Amino acid sequence: MTVRFPIQLKEGTFYTVGELSEPYNQIEAFVDGLEPPSSVGKPTHSTTSMSWVFMHTQSIYIEYAVLGILCAVAFAYIVLLVATNNLIIASAAVFTILCICACVLGGMVLLGWELGMTESICLTILAGFCVDYIVHFAHSYRTCTEPSRVQRATFALGHMGISVLSGALTSLGASFLLLFCTVSPTLIFCRER
């Protein structure tokens, strides 16, 4: 037996995981409360608008974006420990990476961006970009022979600053052209025959 009923979701409207999970949990609780005869299998539910699929996909994006950042930062910590051979410098560098990631995530929230496939991939890459720039400064700071922290920081900025700035400008220049592109998501709908 199949029962069809409408839910209060508009077709083609973007809903967050929290907004979709509320009706999903209500329907799931209703279906779990059904007691069919023993000769019938367990009741299930589905949607015709792909909303539940999108909800699960969105939660996977969030989970893997966070997991990607944490794995990248953990690997970066190991690399920084090996490159600098100093626990304090490596810890300060990793703290800097985490602060940069937090600022980018905070900016996404303030701008009202939703986490999609592209944003999830970019967040995973973000920690790698941070490591690329910060490891050069940390290594240069460590190899400086000056006794003062201010002199070592000045040496690191002067010695590696132009290289890191050039790399950053190259990345910004390449990504600037992408600002004029539009991403058009393509969904493939399967129909029952």
Coordinates of C-alpha atoms in Angstrom, one line a residue:
M1 CA 0.0 0.0 0.0
T2 CA 1.3 3.5 -0.8
V3 CA 0.1 6.6 0.9
R4 CA 0.9 10.0 -0.7
F5 CA 0.7 13.2 1.3
P6 CA 2.1 16.8 0.8
I7 CA 4.6 18.4 3.1
Q8 CA 5.1 22.2 3.4
L9 CA 8.3 22.5 1.3
K10 CA 8.4 24.6 -1.8
E11 CA 9.7 23.1 -5.0
G12 CA 13.1 24.6 -6.1
T13 CA 13.7 26.4 -2.8
F14 CA 17.0 26.0 -0.9
Y15 CA 16.6 24.6 2.6
T16 CA 19.3 24.0 5.1
V17 CA 19.9 20.7 6.8
G18 CA 18.1 22.0 9.9
E19 CA 15.1 23.1 8.0
L20 CA 14.8 19.8 6.2
S21 CA 15.5 17.6 9.2
E22 CA 12.5 18.8 11.1
P23 CA 9.8 17.4 8.6
Y24 CA 12.1 14.4 7.9
N25 CA 12.2 13.5 11.6
Q26 CA 8.4 14.0 12.0
I27 CA 7.8 11.6 9.0
E28 CA 10.4 9.2 10.3
A29 CA 8.8 9.1 13.7
F30 CA 5.3 8.6 12.1
V31 CA 6.6 5.7 9.9
D32 CA 8.5 4.1 12.9
G33 CA 5.3 4.3 14.9
L34 CA 3.3 2.2 12.4
E35 CA 2.8 -1.4 13.3
P36 CA 2.1 -3.4 10.2
P37 CA 1.2 -7.1 10.3
S38 CA 4.0 -9.5 10.6
S39 CA 3.6 -10.8 7.0
V40 CA 4.4 -7.3 5.7
G41 CA 7.8 -5.7 5.7
K42 CA 8.9 -2.6 7.5
P43 CA 7.3 0.5 6.2
T44 CA 9.5 3.2 4.5
H45 CA 9.0 6.7 3.1
S46 CA 10.5 8.7 0.3
T47 CA 10.1 12.0 -1.4
T48 CA 9.5 12.9 -5.0
S49 CA 11.5 16.2 -4.8
M50 CA 14.9 14.8 -3.9
S51 CA 14.8 16.8 -0.6
W52 CA 15.9 13.9 1.6
V53 CA 18.8 13.1 -0.7
F54 CA 19.9 16.7 -0.7
M55 CA 19.6 16.8 3.2
H56 CA 21.9 13.7 3.5
T57 CA 24.3 15.1 0.9
Q58 CA 24.5 18.4 2.7
S59 CA 25.3 16.8 6.0
I60 CA 28.0 14.7 4.3
Y61 CA 29.5 18.0 2.9
I62 CA 29.6 19.5 6.4
E63 CA 31.1 16.3 7.9
Y64 CA 33.8 15.9 5.3
A65 CA 34.7 19.6 5.2
V66 CA 35.4 19.6 8.9
L67 CA 37.2 16.2 8.7
G68 CA 39.3 17.5 5.8
I69 CA 40.3 20.6 7.7
L70 CA 41.2 18.5 10.8
C71 CA 43.2 16.0 8.8
A72 CA 45.1 18.7 6.9
V73 CA 45.9 20.6 10.2
A74 CA 47.1 17.4 11.9
F75 CA 49.3 16.5 8.9
A76 CA 50.5 20.1 8.8
Y77 CA 51.5 19.9 12.5
I78 CA 53.6 16.8 11.8
V79 CA 55.2 18.5 8.8
L80 CA 55.9 21.7 10.8
L81 CA 57.4 19.7 13.7
V82 CA 59.8 18.0 11.2
A83 CA 60.6 21.2 9.3
T84 CA 61.2 23.5 12.3
N85 CA 62.3 20.9 14.9
N86 CA 60.6 23.1 17.5
L87 CA 57.4 22.4 19.3
I88 CA 56.6 26.0 20.1
I89 CA 57.0 27.3 16.6
A90 CA 55.0 24.4 15.1
S91 CA 52.2 24.9 17.7
A92 CA 52.1 28.7 17.0
A93 CA 52.0 28.0 13.2
V94 CA 49.2 25.5 13.6
F95 CA 47.3 27.9 15.8
T96 CA 47.7 30.5 13.0
I97 CA 46.3 28.0 10.5
L98 CA 43.3 27.3 12.7
C99 CA 42.7 31.0 13.2
I100 CA 42.7 31.5 9.4
C101 CA 40.3 28.6 8.9
A102 CA 38.0 30.1 11.6
C103 CA 38.0 33.5 9.9
V104 CA 37.1 32.0 6.6
L105 CA 34.3 30.0 8.1
G106 CA 33.1 33.0 10.0
G107 CA 33.1 35.0 6.8
M108 CA 31.1 32.4 5.0
V109 CA 28.5 32.5 7.8
L110 CA 28.4 36.3 7.8
L111 CA 27.9 36.4 4.1
G112 CA 25.1 33.8 4.3
W113 CA 26.8 31.2 2.1
E114 CA 25.4 27.7 2.1
L115 CA 27.8 24.8 2.2
G116 CA 27.7 23.0 -1.1
M117 CA 30.1 20.7 -3.0
T118 CA 32.3 23.6 -4.1
E119 CA 32.5 25.2 -0.7
S120 CA 33.2 21.8 0.9
I121 CA 36.2 21.2 -1.4
C122 CA 37.5 24.7 -0.9
L123 CA 37.4 24.4 2.8
T124 CA 39.5 21.2 2.6
I125 CA 42.0 23.0 0.3
L126 CA 42.0 26.0 2.6
A127 CA 44.2 24.4 5.3
G128 CA 46.6 23.2 2.6
F129 CA 47.0 26.8 1.3
C130 CA 47.6 28.0 4.8
V131 CA 50.3 25.4 5.4
D132 CA 52.0 26.3 2.1
Y133 CA 52.5 29.9 3.2
I134 CA 53.0 29.5 7.0
V135 CA 55.5 26.7 6.8
H136 CA 57.9 29.0 4.9
F137 CA 57.7 31.7 7.5
A138 CA 58.1 29.2 10.4
H139 CA 61.1 27.5 8.8
S140 CA 62.7 30.9 8.0
Y141 CA 62.1 32.0 11.6
R142 CA 63.7 28.9 12.9
T143 CA 66.8 29.0 10.7
C144 CA 67.6 32.7 11.6
T145 CA 70.7 33.1 13.8
E146 CA 69.6 36.4 15.5
P147 CA 68.9 36.1 19.2
S148 CA 65.9 38.4 19.4
R149 CA 62.3 37.3 18.5
V150 CA 61.7 40.6 16.8
Q151 CA 64.9 40.3 14.7
R152 CA 64.0 36.7 13.8
A153 CA 60.4 37.7 12.8
T154 CA 61.9 40.6 10.7
F155 CA 64.3 38.2 9.1
A156 CA 61.6 35.7 8.3
L157 CA 59.3 38.4 6.8
G158 CA 62.2 40.0 4.8
H159 CA 63.7 36.7 3.7
M160 CA 60.5 34.8 2.7
G161 CA 58.0 37.6 2.5
I162 CA 58.5 38.3 -1.2
S163 CA 58.3 34.7 -2.2
V164 CA 55.1 34.0 -0.1
L165 CA 53.6 37.3 -1.3
S166 CA 54.3 36.4 -4.9
G167 CA 52.7 33.0 -4.5
A168 CA 49.7 34.6 -2.8
L169 CA 49.3 37.1 -5.7
T170 CA 49.6 34.3 -8.2
S171 CA 46.8 32.4 -6.5
L172 CA 44.6 35.6 -6.2
G173 CA 45.3 36.5 -9.8
A174 CA 44.2 33.0 -11.0
S175 CA 41.1 33.0 -8.8
F176 CA 40.2 36.6 -9.8
L177 CA 39.2 35.3 -13.2
L178 CA 37.0 32.7 -11.6
L179 CA 34.9 35.4 -9.9
F180 CA 33.2 36.1 -13.3
C181 CA 32.2 32.4 -13.7
T182 CA 28.8 31.0 -12.6
V183 CA 28.3 27.5 -11.3
S184 CA 25.2 25.9 -12.6
P185 CA 24.3 22.7 -10.7
T186 CA 23.0 19.9 -12.8
L187 CA 20.7 17.4 -11.2
I188 CA 19.9 14.2 -12.9
F189 CA 16.4 12.9 -12.0
C190 CA 15.6 9.2 -12.6
R191 CA 12.0 8.4 -13.4
E192 CA 10.4 5.1 -12.7
R193 CA 9.2 3.2 -15.8

